[in-house]
Coordinates of C-alpha atoms and ligand atoms in Angstrom, one line a residue:
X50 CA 32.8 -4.9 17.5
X51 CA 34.2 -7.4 15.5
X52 CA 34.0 -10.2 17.8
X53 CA 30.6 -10.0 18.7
X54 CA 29.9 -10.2 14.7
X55 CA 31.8 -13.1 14.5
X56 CA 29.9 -14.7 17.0
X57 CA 26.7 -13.5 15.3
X58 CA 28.0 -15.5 12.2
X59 CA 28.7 -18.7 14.3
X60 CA 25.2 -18.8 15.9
X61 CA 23.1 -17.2 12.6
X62 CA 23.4 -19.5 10.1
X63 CA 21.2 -17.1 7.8
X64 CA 24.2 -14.5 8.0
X65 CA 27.0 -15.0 5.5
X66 CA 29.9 -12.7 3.9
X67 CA 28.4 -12.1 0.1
X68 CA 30.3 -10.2 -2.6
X69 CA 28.5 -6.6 -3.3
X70 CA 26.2 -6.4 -5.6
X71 CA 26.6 -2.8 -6.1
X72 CA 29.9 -0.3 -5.8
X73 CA 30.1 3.0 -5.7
X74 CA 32.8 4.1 -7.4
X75 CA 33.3 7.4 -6.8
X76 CA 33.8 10.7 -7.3
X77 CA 36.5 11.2 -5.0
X78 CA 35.3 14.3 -2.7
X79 CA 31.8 13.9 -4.4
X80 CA 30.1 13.0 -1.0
X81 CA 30.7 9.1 -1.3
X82 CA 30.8 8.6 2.3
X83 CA 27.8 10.5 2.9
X84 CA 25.7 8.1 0.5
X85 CA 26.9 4.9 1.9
X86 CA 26.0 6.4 5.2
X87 CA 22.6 7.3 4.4
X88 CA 22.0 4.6 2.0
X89 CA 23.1 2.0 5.0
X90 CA 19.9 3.7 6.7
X91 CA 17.5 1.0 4.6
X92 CA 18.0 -2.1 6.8
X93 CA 18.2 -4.0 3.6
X94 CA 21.5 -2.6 3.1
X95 CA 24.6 -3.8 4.7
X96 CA 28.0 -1.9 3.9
X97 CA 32.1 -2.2 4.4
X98 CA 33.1 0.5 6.5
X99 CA 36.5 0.7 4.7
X100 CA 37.1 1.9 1.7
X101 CA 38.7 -1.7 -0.1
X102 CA 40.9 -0.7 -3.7
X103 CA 39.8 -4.1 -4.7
X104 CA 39.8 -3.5 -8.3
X105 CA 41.9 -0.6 -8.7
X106 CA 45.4 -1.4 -6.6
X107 CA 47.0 -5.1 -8.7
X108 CA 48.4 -6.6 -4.9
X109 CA 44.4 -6.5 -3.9
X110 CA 42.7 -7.8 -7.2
X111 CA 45.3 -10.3 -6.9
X112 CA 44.2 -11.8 -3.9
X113 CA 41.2 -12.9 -5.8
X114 CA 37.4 -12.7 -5.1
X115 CA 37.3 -15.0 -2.1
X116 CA 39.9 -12.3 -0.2
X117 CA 37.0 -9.5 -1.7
X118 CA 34.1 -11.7 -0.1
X119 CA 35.7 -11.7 3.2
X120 CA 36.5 -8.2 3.6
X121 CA 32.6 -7.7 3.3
X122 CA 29.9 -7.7 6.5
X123 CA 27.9 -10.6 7.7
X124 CA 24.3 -10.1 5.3
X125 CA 20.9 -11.7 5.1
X126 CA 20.2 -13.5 1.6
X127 CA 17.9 -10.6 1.0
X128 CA 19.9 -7.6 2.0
X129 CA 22.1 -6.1 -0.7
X130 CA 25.8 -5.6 0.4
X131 CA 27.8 -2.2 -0.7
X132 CA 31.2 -1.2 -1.4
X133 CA 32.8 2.4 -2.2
X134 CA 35.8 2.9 -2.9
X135 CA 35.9 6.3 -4.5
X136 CA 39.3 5.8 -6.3
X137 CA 37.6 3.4 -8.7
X138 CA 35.9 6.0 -11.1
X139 CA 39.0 7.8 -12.4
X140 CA 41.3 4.1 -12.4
X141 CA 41.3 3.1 -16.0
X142 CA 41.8 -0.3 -15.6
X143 CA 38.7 -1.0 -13.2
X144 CA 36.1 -0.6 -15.1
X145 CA 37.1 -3.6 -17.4
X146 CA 37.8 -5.8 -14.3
X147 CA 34.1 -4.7 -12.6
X148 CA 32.6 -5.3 -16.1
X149 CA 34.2 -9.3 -15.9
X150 CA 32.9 -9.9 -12.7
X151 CA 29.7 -11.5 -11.8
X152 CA 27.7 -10.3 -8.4
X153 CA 25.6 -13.5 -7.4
X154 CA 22.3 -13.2 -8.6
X155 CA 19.9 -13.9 -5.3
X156 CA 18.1 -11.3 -3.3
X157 CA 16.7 -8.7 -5.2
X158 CA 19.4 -7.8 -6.9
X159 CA 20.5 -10.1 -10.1
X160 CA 23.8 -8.0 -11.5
X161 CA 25.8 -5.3 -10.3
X162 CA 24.9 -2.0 -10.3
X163 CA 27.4 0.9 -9.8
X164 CA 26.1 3.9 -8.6
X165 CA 28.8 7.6 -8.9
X166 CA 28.3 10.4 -7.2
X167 CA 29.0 13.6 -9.2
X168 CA 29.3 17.1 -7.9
X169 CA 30.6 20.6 -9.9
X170 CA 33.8 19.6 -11.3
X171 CA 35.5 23.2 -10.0
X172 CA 33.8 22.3 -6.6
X173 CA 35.3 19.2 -6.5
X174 CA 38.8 20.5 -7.5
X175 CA 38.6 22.8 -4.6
X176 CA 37.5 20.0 -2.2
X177 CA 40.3 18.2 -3.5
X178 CA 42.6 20.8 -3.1
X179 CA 41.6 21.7 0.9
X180 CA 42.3 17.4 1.6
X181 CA 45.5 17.8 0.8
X182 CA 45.8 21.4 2.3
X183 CA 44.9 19.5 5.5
X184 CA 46.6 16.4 5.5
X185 CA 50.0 18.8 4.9
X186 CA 48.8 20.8 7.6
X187 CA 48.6 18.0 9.8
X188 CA 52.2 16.8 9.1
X189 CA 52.7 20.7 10.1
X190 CA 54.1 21.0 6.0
X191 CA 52.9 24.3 4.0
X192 CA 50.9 23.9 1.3
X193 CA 51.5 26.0 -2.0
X194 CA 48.3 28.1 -2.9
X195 CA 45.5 26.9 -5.3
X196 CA 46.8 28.1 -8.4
X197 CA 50.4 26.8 -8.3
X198 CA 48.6 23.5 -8.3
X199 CA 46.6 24.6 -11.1
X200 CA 48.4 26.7 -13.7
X201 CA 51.8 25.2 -15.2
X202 CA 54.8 27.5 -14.3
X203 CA 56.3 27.5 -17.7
X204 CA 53.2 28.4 -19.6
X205 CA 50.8 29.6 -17.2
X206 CA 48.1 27.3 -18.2
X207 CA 45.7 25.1 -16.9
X208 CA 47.5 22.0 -16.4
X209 CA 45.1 19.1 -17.2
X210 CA 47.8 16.4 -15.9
X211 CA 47.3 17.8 -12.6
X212 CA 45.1 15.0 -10.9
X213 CA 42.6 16.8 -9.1
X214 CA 41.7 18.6 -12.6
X215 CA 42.0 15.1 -14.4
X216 CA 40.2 13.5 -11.6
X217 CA 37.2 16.2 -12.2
X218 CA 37.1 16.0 -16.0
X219 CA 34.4 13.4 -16.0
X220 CA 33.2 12.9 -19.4
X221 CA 37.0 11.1 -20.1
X222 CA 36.4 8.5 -17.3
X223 CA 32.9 8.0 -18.0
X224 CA 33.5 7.4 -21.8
X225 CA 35.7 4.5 -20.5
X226 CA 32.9 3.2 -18.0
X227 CA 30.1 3.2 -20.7
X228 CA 32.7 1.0 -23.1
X229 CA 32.3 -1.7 -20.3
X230 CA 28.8 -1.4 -18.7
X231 CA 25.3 -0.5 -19.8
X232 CA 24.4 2.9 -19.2
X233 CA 21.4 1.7 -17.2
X234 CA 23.5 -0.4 -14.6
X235 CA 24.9 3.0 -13.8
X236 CA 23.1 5.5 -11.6
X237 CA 24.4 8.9 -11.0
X238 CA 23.6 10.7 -7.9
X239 CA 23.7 14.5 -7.8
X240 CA 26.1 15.1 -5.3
X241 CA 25.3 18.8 -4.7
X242 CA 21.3 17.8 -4.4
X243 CA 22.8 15.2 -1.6
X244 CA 23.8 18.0 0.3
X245 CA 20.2 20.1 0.0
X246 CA 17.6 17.3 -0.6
X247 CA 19.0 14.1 0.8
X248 CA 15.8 12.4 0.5
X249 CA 14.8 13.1 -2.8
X250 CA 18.4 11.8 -3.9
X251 CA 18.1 8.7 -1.7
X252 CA 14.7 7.9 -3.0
X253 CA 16.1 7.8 -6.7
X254 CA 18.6 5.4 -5.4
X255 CA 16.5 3.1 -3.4
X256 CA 14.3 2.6 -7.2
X257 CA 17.3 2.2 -9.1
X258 CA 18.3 -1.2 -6.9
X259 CA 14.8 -2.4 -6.3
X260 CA 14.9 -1.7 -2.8
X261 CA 11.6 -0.9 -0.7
X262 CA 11.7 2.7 0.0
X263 CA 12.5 2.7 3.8
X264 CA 14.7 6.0 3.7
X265 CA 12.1 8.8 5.7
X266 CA 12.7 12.4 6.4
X267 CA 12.6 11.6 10.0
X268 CA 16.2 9.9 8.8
X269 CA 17.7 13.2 8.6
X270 CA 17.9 16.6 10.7
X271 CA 20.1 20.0 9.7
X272 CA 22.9 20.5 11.8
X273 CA 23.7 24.3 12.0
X274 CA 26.5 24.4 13.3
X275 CA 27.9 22.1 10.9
X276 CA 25.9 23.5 7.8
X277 CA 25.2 19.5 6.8
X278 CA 22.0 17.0 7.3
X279 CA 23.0 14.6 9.8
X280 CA 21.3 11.2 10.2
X281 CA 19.1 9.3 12.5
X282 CA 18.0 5.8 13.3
X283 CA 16.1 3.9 15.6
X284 CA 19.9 2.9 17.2
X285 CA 21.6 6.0 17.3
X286 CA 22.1 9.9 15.9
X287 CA 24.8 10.9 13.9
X288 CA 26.9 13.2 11.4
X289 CA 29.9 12.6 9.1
X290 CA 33.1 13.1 10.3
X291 CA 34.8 16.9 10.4
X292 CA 37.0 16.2 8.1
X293 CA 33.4 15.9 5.8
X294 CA 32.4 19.8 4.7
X295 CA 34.9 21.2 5.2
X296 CA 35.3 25.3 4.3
X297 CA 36.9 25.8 0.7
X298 CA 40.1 28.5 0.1
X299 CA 38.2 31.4 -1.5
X300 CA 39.7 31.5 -5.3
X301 CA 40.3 34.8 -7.1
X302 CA 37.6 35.4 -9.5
X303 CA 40.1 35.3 -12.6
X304 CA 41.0 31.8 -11.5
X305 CA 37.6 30.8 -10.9
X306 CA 36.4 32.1 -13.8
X307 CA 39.3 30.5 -16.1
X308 CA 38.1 27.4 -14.3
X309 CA 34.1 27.4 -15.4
X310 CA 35.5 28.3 -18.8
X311 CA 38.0 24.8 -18.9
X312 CA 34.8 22.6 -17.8
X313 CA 32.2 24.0 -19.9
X314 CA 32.7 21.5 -23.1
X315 CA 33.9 18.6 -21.0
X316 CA 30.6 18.9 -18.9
X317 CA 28.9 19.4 -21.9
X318 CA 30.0 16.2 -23.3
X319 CA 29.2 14.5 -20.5
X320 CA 26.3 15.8 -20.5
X321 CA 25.5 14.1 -23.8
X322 CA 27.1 10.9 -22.4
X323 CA 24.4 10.5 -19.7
X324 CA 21.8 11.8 -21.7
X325 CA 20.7 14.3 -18.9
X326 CA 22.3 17.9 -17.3
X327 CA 23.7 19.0 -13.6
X328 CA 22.8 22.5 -12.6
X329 CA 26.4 23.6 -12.4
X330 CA 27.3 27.0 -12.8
Ligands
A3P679 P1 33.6 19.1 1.4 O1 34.4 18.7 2.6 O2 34.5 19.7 0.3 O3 32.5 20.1 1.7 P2 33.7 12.3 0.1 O4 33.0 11.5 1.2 O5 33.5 11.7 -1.3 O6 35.1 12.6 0.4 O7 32.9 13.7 -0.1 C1 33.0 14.7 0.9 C2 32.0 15.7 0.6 O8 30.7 15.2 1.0 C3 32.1 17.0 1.5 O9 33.0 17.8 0.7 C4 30.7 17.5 1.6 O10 30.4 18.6 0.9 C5 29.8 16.3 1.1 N1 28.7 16.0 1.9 C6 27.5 15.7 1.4 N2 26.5 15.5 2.3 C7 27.2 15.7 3.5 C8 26.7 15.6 4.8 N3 25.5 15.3 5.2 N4 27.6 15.9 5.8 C9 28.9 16.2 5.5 N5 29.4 16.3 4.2 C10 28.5 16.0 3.2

């Protein structure tokens, strides 16, 4: 709890609140709270458990950095303190904020590296789509189908304005990230890899912040029953939330199809943006 960590503070005088020195900043429904969970497996990582809108709601950025600092967990001087807030990636006025801050240098980490988490764009729109299903549900409110979401009423068409296709048009938003940061201070995980290899995709991360590899396979079992790794350490066993993997509404294949159609030149220009490819169908 919290009050044995502020005790912990008090009597460790090693332990101190330090600003992040990386963020991930999103995709929304990408699996960003499973890579902050299984990245927080390295012991030199330390994390916020909530999700902050620092740099993306004004009331928060306006408290200032100090307000940032203290929101974060007690760390060691060499452990790396992360943040995700997912909302970050598709806010356009983040990226230039992130870009004038400064992480302390110190540790093993001398700048701020973001790292995003990217997943099919229509796969994401559906995950998207089944949130807000549920949290209607829960208020016990219907929720239209899919494609009244989707397709404009007047026109029929796609409606790009509609957020959960705006939020998965990532070549837009990462245009305005590259404008602002380096292209190597960025590191994209492969969201749908996440789910099959998590390993493999947590061993690319641990390089790209100079981190020891500690991340083993013995971090991670399959869960049938919830179709998902789940993750272990020497302290406990555990998997994401239910509200993590969730089934998706089956789309007719018109829609669907519609949909890969809409995404194929944005992903290819993002594509050409991060100067590598995603196996997306
Ligand atoms: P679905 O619920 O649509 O399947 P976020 O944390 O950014 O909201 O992302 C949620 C997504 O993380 C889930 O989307 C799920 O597919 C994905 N995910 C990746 N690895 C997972 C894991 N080990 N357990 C549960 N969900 C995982």
């Amino acid at each position: 709890g919290s009050r044995r960590r502020r005790k912990r503070l008090q009597d460790d005088p090693s332990l101190s609140r330090r600003l992040p020195q990386t963020i991930i900043i999103g995709v929304r429904k990408g699996g960003t709270r499973a890579l902050l969970e299984m990245l927080s497996l390295n012991p030199a990582v330390v994390t916020a458990e909530t999700e902050l809108h620092f740099f993306n709601r004004d009331e928060n950025f306006a408290r200032g950095l100090e307000w940032y600092r203290q929101q974060m967990p007690p760390s060691r001087p060499d452990q790396v303190t992360v943040e995700k807030t997912p909302a970050y990636f598709t806010a356009p006025q983040v990226a230039a904020r992130m870009a004038g801050y400064h992480a302390p240098s110190g540790g093993n980490v001398s700048a701020l590296r973001l790292l995003l988490i990217l997943r099919d764009p229509v796969e994401r729109i559906l995950s998207d789509y089944t949130q807000v299903f549920y949290n209607r549900a829960e208020r016990g409110r219907e929720c239209p189908p899919l494609r009244d979401f989707l397709l404009s009423r007047s026109t029929g068409r796609l409606r790009p304005d509609y957020k959960a296709v705006n939020r998965s048009l990532y070549a837009d938003h990462m245009e305005n990230w590259l404008r602002h940061f380096p292209r190597e201070r960025l590191h994209v995980v492969d969201g749908d890899r996440l789910i099959r290899e998590p390993l493999a995709e947590l061993g690319r991360v641990e390089r790209f912040l100079g981190l020891e590899p500690r991340i083993s396979a013995g971090n991670f079992y399959f869960n049938a029953t919830r179709g998902f790794f789940c993750l272990r350490d020497a302290r406990r066993r555990r998997c994401l939330d239910d509200s993590k993997g969730r089934p998706h509404p089956r789309v007719d294949g018109a829609l669907l199809e519609r949909l890969r159609r809409f995404f194929r030149e944005p992903n290819r220009r993002l594509f050409r943006l991060l100067g590598r490819t995603f196996d997306w169908p």
